[in-house]
Coordinates of C-alpha atoms in Angstrom, one line a residue:
X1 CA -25.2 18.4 -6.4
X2 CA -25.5 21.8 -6.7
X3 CA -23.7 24.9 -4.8
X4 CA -25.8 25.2 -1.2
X5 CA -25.2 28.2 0.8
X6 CA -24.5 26.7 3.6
X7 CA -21.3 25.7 6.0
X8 CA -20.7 22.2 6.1
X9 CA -20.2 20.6 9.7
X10 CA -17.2 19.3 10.4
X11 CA -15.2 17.7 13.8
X12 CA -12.0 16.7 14.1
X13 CA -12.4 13.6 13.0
X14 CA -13.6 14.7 9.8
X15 CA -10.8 17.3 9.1
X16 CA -8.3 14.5 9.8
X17 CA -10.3 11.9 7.1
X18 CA -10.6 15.0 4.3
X19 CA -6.7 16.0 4.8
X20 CA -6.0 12.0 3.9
X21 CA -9.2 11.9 1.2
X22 CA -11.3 14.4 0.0
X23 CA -13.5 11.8 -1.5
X24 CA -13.7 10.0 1.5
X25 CA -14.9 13.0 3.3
X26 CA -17.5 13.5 1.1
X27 CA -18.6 10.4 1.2
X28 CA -18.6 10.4 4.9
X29 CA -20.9 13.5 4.7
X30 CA -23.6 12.7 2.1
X31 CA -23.1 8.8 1.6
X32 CA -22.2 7.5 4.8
X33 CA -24.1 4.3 4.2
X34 CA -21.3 3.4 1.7
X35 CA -18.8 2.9 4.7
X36 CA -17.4 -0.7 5.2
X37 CA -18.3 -2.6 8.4
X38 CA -16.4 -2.0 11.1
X39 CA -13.9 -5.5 12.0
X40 CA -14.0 -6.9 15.2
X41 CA -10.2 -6.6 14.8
X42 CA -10.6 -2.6 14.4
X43 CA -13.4 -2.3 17.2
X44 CA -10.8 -3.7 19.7
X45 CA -8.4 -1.0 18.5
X46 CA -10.9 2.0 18.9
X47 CA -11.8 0.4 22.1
X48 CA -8.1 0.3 23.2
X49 CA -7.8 4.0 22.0
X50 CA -10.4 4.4 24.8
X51 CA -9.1 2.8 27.2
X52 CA -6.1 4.4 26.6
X53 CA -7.6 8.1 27.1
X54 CA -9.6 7.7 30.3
X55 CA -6.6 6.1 31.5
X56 CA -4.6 9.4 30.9
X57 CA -7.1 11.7 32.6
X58 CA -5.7 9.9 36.0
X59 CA -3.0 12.8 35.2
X60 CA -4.6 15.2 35.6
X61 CA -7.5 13.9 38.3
X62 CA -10.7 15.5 39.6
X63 CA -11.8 16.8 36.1
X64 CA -15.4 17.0 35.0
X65 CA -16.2 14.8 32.2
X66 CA -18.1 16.5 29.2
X67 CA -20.1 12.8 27.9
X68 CA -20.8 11.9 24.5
X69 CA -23.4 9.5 24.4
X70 CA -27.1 10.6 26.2
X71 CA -25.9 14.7 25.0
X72 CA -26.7 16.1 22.2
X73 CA -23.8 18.2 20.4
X74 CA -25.4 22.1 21.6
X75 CA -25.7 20.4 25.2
X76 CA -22.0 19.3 25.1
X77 CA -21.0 22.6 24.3
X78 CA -23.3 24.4 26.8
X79 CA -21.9 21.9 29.7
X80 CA -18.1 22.9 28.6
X81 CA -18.9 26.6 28.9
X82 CA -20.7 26.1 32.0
X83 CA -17.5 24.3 33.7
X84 CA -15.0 26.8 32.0
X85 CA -17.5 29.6 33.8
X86 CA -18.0 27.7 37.3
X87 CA -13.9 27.5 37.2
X88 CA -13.4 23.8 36.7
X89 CA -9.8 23.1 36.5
X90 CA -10.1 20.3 34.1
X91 CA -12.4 19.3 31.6
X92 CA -12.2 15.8 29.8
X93 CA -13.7 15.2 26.5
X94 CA -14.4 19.5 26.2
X95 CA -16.8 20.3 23.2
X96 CA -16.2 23.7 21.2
X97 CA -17.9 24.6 18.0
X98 CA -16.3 27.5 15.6
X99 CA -17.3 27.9 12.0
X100 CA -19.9 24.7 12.3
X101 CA -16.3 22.5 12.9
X102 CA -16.8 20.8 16.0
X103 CA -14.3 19.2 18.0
X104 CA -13.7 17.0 21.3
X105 CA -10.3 17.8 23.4
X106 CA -9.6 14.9 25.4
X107 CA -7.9 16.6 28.6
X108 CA -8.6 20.4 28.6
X109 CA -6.7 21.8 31.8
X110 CA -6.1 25.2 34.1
X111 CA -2.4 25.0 34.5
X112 CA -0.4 28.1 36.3
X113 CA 0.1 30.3 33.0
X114 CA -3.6 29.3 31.3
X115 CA -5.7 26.8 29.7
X116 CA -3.4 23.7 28.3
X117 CA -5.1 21.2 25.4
X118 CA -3.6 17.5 25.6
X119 CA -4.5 15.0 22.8
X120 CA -4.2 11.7 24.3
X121 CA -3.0 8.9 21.8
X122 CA -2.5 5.2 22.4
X123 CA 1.0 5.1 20.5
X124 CA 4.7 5.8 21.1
X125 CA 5.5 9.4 19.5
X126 CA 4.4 12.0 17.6
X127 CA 3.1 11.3 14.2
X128 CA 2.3 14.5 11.3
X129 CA -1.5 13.5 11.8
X130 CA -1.7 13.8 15.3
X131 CA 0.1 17.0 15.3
X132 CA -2.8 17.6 12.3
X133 CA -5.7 16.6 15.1
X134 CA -4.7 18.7 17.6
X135 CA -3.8 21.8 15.1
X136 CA -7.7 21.9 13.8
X137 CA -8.7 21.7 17.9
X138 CA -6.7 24.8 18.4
X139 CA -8.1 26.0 16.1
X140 CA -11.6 25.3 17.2
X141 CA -11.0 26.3 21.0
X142 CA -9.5 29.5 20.1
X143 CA -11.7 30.8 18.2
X144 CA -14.6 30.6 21.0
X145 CA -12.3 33.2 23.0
X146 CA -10.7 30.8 25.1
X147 CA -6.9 31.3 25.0
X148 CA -4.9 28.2 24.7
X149 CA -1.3 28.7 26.2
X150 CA 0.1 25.2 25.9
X151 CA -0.6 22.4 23.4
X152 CA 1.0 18.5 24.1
X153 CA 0.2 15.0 22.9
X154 CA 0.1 12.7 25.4
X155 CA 1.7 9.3 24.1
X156 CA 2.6 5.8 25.3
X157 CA 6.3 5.3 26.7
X158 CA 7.4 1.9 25.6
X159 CA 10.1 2.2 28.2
X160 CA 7.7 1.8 30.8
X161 CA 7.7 -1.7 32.8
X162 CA 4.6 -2.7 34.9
X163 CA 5.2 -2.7 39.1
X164 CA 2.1 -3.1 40.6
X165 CA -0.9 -0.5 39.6
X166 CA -0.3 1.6 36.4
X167 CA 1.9 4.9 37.5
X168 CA 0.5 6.9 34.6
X169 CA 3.0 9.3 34.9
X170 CA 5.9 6.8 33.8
X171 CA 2.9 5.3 31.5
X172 CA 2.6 8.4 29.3
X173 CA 5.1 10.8 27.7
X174 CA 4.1 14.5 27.4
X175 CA 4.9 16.4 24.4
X176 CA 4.7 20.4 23.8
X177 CA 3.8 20.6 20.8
X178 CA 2.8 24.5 20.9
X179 CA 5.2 26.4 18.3
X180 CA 4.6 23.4 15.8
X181 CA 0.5 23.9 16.4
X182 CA 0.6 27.8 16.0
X183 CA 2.9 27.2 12.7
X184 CA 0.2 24.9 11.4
X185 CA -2.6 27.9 11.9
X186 CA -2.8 29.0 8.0
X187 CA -2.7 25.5 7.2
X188 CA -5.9 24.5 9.1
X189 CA -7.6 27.5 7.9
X190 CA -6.7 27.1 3.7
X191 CA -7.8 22.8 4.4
X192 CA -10.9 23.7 6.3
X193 CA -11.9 26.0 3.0
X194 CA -10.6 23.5 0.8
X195 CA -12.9 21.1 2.6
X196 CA -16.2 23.2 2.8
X197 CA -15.9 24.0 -1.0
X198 CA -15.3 20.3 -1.9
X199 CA -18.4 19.1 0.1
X200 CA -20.7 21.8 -1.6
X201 CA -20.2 20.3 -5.1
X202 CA -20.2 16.8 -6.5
X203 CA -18.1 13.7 -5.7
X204 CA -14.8 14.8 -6.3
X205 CA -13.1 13.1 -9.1
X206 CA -10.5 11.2 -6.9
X207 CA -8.7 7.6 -8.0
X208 CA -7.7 5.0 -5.4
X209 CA -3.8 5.5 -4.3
X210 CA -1.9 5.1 -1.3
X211 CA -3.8 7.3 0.6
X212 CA -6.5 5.2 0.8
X213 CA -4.4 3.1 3.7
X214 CA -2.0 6.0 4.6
X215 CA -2.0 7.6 7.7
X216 CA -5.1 5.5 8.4
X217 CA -6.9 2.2 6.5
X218 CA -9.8 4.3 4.7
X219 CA -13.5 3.2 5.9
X220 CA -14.6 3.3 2.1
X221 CA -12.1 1.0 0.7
X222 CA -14.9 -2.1 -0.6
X223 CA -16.7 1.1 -2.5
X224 CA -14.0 2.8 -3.9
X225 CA -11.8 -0.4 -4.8
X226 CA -15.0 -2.0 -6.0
X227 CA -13.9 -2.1 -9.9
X228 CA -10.2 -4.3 -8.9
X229 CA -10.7 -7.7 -9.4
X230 CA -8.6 -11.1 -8.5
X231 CA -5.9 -11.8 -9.5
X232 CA -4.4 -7.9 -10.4
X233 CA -1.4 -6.0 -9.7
X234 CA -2.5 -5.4 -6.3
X235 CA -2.4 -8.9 -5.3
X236 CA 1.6 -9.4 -5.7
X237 CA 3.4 -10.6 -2.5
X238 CA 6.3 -11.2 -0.6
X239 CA 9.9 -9.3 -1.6
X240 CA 10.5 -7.4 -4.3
X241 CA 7.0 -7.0 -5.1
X242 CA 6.3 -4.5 -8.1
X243 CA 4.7 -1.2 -7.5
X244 CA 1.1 -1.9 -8.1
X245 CA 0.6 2.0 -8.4
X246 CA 3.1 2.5 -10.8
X247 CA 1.3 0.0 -13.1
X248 CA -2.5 0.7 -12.2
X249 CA -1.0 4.6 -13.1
X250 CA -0.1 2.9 -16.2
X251 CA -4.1 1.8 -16.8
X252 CA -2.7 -1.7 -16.2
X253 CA -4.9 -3.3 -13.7
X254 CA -5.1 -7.2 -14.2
X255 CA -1.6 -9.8 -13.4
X256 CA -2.1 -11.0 -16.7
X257 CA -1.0 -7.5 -18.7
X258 CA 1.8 -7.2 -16.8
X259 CA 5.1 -8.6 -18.7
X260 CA 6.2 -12.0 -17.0
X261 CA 9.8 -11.3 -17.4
X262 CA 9.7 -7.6 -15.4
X263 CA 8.7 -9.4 -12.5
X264 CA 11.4 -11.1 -9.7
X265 CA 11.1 -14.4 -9.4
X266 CA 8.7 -14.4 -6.3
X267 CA 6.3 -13.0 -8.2
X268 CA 7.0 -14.8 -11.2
X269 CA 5.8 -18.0 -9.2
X270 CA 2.6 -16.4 -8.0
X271 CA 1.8 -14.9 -11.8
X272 CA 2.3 -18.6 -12.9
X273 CA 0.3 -19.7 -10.2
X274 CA -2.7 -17.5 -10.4
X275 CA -3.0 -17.6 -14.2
X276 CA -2.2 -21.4 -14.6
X277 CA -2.3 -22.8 -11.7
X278 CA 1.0 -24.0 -12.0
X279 CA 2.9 -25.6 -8.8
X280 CA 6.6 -25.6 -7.9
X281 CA 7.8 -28.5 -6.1
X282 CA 12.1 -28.8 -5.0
X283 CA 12.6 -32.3 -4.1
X284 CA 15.5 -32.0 -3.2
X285 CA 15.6 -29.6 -1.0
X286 CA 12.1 -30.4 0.4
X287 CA 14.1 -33.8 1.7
X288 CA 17.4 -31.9 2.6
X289 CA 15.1 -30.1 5.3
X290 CA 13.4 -33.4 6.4
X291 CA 17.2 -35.2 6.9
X292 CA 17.5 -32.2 9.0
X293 CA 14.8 -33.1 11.2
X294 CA 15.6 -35.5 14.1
X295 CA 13.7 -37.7 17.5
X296 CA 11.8 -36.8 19.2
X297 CA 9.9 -34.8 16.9
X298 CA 7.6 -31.6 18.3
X299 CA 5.5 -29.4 16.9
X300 CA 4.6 -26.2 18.7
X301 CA 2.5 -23.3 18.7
X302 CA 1.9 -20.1 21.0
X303 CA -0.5 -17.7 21.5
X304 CA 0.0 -14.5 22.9
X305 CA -1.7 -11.4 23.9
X306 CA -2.4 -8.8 21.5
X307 CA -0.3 -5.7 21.6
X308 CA -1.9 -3.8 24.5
X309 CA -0.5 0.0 25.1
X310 CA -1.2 -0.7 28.8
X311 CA 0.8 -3.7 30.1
X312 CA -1.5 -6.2 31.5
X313 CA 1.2 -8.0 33.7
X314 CA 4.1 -7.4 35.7
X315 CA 7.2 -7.1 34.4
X316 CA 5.8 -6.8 30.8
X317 CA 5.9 -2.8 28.6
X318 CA 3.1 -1.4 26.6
X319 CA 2.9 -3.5 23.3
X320 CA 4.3 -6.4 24.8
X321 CA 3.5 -9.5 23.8
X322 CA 2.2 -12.0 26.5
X323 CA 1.8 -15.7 26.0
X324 CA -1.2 -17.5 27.2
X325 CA -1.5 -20.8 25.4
X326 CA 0.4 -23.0 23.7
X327 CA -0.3 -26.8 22.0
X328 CA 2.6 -29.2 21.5
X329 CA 2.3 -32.5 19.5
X330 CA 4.9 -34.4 18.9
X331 CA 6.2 -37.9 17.8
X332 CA 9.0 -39.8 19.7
X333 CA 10.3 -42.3 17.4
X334 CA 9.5 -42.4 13.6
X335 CA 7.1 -45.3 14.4
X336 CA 5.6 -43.4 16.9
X337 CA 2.5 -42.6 18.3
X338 CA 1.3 -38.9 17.7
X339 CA 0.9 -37.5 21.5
X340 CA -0.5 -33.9 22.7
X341 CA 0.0 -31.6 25.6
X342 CA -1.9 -28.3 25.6
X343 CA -1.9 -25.4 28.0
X344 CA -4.5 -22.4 28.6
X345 CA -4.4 -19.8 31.3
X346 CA -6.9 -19.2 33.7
X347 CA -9.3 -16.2 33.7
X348 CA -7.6 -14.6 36.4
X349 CA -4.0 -13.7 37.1
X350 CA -0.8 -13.7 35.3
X351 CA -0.4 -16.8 33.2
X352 CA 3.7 -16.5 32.4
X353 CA 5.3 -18.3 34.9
X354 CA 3.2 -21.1 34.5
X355 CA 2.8 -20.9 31.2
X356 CA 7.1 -21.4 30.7
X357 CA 6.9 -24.6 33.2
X358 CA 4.4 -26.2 31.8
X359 CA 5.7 -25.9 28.6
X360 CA 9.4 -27.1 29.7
X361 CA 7.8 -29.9 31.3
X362 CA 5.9 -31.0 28.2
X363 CA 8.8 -30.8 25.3
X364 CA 10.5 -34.0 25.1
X365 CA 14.2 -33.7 26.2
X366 CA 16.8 -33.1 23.0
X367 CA 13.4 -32.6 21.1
X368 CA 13.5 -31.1 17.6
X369 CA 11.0 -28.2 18.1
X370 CA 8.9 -27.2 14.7
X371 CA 7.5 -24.0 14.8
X372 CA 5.7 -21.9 12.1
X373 CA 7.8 -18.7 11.7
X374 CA 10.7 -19.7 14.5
X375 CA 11.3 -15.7 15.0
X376 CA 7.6 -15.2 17.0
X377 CA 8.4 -18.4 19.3
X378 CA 11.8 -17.6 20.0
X379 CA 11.3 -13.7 20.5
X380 CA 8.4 -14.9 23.2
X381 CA 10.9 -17.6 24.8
X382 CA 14.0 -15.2 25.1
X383 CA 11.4 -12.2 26.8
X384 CA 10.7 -14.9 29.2
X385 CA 13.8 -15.9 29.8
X386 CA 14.6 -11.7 30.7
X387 CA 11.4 -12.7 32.9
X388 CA 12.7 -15.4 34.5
X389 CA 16.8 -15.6 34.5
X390 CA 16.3 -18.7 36.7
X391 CA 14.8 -21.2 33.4
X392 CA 17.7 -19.6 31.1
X393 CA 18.9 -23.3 30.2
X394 CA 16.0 -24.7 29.9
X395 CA 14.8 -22.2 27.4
X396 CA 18.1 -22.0 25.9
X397 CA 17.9 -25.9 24.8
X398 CA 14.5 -25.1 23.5
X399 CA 15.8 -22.1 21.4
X400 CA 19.0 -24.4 19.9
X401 CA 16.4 -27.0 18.9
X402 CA 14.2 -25.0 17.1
X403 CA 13.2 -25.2 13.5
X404 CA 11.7 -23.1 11.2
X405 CA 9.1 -24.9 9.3
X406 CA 7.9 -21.9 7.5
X407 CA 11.4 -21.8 5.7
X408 CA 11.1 -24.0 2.9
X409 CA 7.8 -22.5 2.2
X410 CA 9.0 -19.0 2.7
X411 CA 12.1 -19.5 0.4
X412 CA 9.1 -21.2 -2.2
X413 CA 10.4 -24.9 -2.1
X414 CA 7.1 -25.7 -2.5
X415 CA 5.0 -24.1 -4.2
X416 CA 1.0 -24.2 -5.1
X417 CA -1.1 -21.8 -6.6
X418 CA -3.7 -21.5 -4.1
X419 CA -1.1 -20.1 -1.9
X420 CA -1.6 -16.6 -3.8
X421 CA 2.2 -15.8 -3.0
X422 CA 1.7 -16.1 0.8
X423 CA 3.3 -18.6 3.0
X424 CA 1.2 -18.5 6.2
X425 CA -0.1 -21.6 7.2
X426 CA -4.0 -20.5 7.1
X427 CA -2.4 -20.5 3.3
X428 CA -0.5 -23.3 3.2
X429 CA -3.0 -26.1 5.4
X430 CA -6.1 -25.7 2.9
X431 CA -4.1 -25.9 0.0
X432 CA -2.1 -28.8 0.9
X433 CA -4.8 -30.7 3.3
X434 CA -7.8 -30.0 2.1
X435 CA -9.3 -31.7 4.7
X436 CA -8.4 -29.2 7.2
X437 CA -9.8 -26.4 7.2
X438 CA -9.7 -22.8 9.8
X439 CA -12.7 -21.8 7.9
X440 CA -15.5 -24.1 10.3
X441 CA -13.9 -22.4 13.4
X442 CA -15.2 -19.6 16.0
X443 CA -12.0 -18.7 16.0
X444 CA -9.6 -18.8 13.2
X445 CA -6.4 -16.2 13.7
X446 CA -3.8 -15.3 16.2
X447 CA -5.6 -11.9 16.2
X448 CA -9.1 -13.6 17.5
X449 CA -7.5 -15.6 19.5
X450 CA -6.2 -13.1 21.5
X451 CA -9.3 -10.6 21.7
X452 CA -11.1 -13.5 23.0
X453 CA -8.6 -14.7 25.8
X454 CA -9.0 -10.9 27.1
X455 CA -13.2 -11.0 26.6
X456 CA -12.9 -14.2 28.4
X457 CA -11.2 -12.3 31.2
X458 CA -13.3 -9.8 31.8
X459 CA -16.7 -11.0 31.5
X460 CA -18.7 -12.6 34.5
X461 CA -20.4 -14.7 32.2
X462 CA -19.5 -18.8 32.5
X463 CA -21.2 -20.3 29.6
X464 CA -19.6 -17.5 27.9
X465 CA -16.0 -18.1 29.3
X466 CA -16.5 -22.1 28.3
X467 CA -17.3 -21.4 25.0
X468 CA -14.2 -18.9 24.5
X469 CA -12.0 -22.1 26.4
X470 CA -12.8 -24.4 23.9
X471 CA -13.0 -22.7 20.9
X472 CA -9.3 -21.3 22.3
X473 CA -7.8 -24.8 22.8
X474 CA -9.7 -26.1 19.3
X475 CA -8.0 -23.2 17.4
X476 CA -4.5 -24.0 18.7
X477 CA -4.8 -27.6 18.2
X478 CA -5.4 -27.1 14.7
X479 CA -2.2 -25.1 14.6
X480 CA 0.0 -28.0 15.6
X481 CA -2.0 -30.3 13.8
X482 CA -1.9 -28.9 10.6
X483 CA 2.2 -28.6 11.4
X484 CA 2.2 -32.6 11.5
X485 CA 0.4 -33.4 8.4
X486 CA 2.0 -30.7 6.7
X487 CA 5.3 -32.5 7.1
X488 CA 3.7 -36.2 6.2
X489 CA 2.8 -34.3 3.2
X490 CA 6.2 -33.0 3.0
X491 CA 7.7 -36.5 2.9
X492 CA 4.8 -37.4 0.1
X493 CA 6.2 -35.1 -1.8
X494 CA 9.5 -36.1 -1.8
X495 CA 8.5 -40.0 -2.8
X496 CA 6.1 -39.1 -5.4
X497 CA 7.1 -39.3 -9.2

């Protein structure tokens, strides 16, 4: 690509992606088609963003909203400039365009000394990169000839609990951010040169590092990450894993080059694993943790809300996990029949209360309670408990009796090389019980699970919500499930030569 003589457009959005990558801005420029797809997993977090900044504008009410969609950029920016001359106090979503850089300020507003910008984000405090965001729309706005006297993120208090409807002004913390903004000046003018020169030549020249996740997870990662291939240094797990950099800086790039004996002995599993398919099996303490186990026996599994910025309940903060479901199994004698109890909220209202009693109700008295990763459970059983001082027994008995199944697998008892070094039970279950599978499922993680609780919420559709119920109560099932025949297998183990 030749030099053009011409300015390249830029936004915000842009300026932030080229201060992380200035590959990945060029590629957003002249090969956007090389962009990964967007997860339903990230859609829900843009959406939240969303949310989260319309939501904010309640601070500053009876503004005039300057749309995105159905407007073209010119008739954004002739809109803005027709509020700022008809004296609208407060303008949400303002467009200004300076240099060909284009940018959106979420809450533009009047206040008693002059205009005041606020960047709304849908976190807890100030990070560099927002501070970067609303430097480059300062920027922007001030040089159409509108005077910006106050610049302030707008960010989530976590301190905030829920009584009744949203009070936005507990909701959001207010930062002035000014003096740091008009210090960052120089340094949005040298990047935004940096940036048009780079996007006038060829694809820069730029390797794969930690930038490619830092601040944010880069859009181009399955193009630029295209030449790593399973199993490499990038694949290395749990504690103490190695610096992949350090050794891809190296020009090593596949597990296999790397020296066995520099590694710790996590990894040393997984390299063994991966490259000979070599399994690690500790009897004895595999049947040290079954002797542990006692009657009756249960196995049980949550599933909780994901981590909102607004609270969606009473009583509950932004971020706050919320259960919704659970499935117990459990066995009463070791002769036993295998039984099952399973909960799922309703569609409407707050499912807590009765989510804690039915579950109290279900698990057997004294019962040895198997969870996978005891420290999610127990943090969800305790926040009730804050919630609802009247169970605190009840819940405390639960909490004494539970047991970590995870542990054996997360302190590599056992072992098997399709684990990859992870000890998640979407890991563990396909690997040991092969039978069972996630994979076959509408809904196969936590993460899902929760997205689709909320979609079931809000939509009007029926056939719509039925399908989310069951896929819901199928995916949990399999949770406890593959907790039960992950302990026969367990005790296989331990008889087997």
């Amino acid at each position: 690509m030749n030099e053009r003589n011409y300015t390249p457009f830029l936004s915000k959005s842009r300026f932030v992606k080229g201060l992380q990558c200035h590959k990945a801005l060029w590629l957003q420029t002249h090969r956007p088609e090389l962009q990964d797809e967007v997860s339903a997993s990230q859609q829900a977090v843009f959406d939240a963003g969303t949310d989260v900044g319309i939501l904010a504008q309640s601070l500053y009410p009876g503004g005039v909203e300057v749309p995105f969609d159905g407007l073209s950029i010119s008739e954004q920016l002739a809109m803005t400039q027709e509020e700022i001359q008809k004296g609208t106090k407060t303008i949400y979503e303002a467009a200004f365009s300076f240099e060909n850089v284009f940018v959106k300020v979420d809450i533009l507003h009047k206040g008693s000394s002059g205009w005041e910008l606020y960047e709304v984000k849908g976190a807890t405090g100030a990070k560099e990169v927002y501070l970067n965001d609303i430097a480059v729309q300062y920027y922007v706005a001030s040089g159409t000839g509108i005077k910006i006297k106050k610049a302030a993120l707008v960010h989530i208090d976590n301190s905030y609990v829920l009584d009744g409807r949203v009070d936005v002004k507990r909701l959001f913390s207010i930062k002035n951010v000014t003096t740091t903004i008009l210090e960052k000046q120089p340094f949005v003018v040298k990047e935004l040169m940096s940036m048009r020169s780079m996007l006038k030549n060829d694809m820069p020249s730029l390797d794969i590092g930690p930038h490619c996740s830092e601040p944010y997870a880069c859009s181009f990662q399955g193009h630029c990450w295209a030449h790593i291939t399973s199993p490499s240094v990038f694949d290395f797990t749990d504690l103490g894993k190695p610096d992949a950099f350090k050794y891809y800086d190296q020009g090593i790039v596949s597990m296999e080059d790397i020296p066995r004996e520099s590694l710790g002995w996590r990894q040393q599993l997984q390299y063994d694993g991966a490259l000979h398919k070599k399994n690690v099996i500790d009897k004895q303490a595999i049947r040290a943790f079954i002797d542990s186990l006692w009657y009756p026996l249960a196995f049980m599994d949550f599933e909780t809300t994901c981590m909102t910025p607004v609270p969606l309940f009473d009583g509950t903060r932004p971020f706050q996990s919320v259960p919704f479901q659970y499935s117990l199994h459990w066995i009463d004698s070791p002769q036993g029949e295998l039984n099952h109890r399973e909960y799922l909220a309703p569609a409407i209202g707050d499912p807590q209360k009765q989510f804690l009693i039915t579950l109290l109700d279900s698990i057997p008295k004294n019962a040895c309670v198997l969870t996978w990763n005891k420290a999610f459970e127990g943090k969800i059983l305790r926040t009730l408990c804050e919630q609802f001082p009247q169970y605190h027994n009840r819940i405390q008995s639960v909490l004494d009796n539970m047991v970590d199944l995870m542990a054996p697998f997360r302190s590599k008892h056992i072992y098997h090389w399709q684990f990859e070094g992870s000890y998640s039970i979407k890991s563990v279950l396909p690997a040991l019980i092969p039978e069972l599978s996630y994979d076959s499922l509408n809904i196969s993680d936590g993460g899902t699970a929760a997205e689709s609780w909320l979609k079931m919420r809000n939509t009007g559709n029926t056939e719509e919500q039925e399908q989310i119920n069951r896929d819901l109560l199928e995916y949990c099932h399999l949770d406890t499930l593959a907790m039960v025949r992950i302990v026969e297998k367990m005790k296989e183990l331990c008889l087997s030569e």
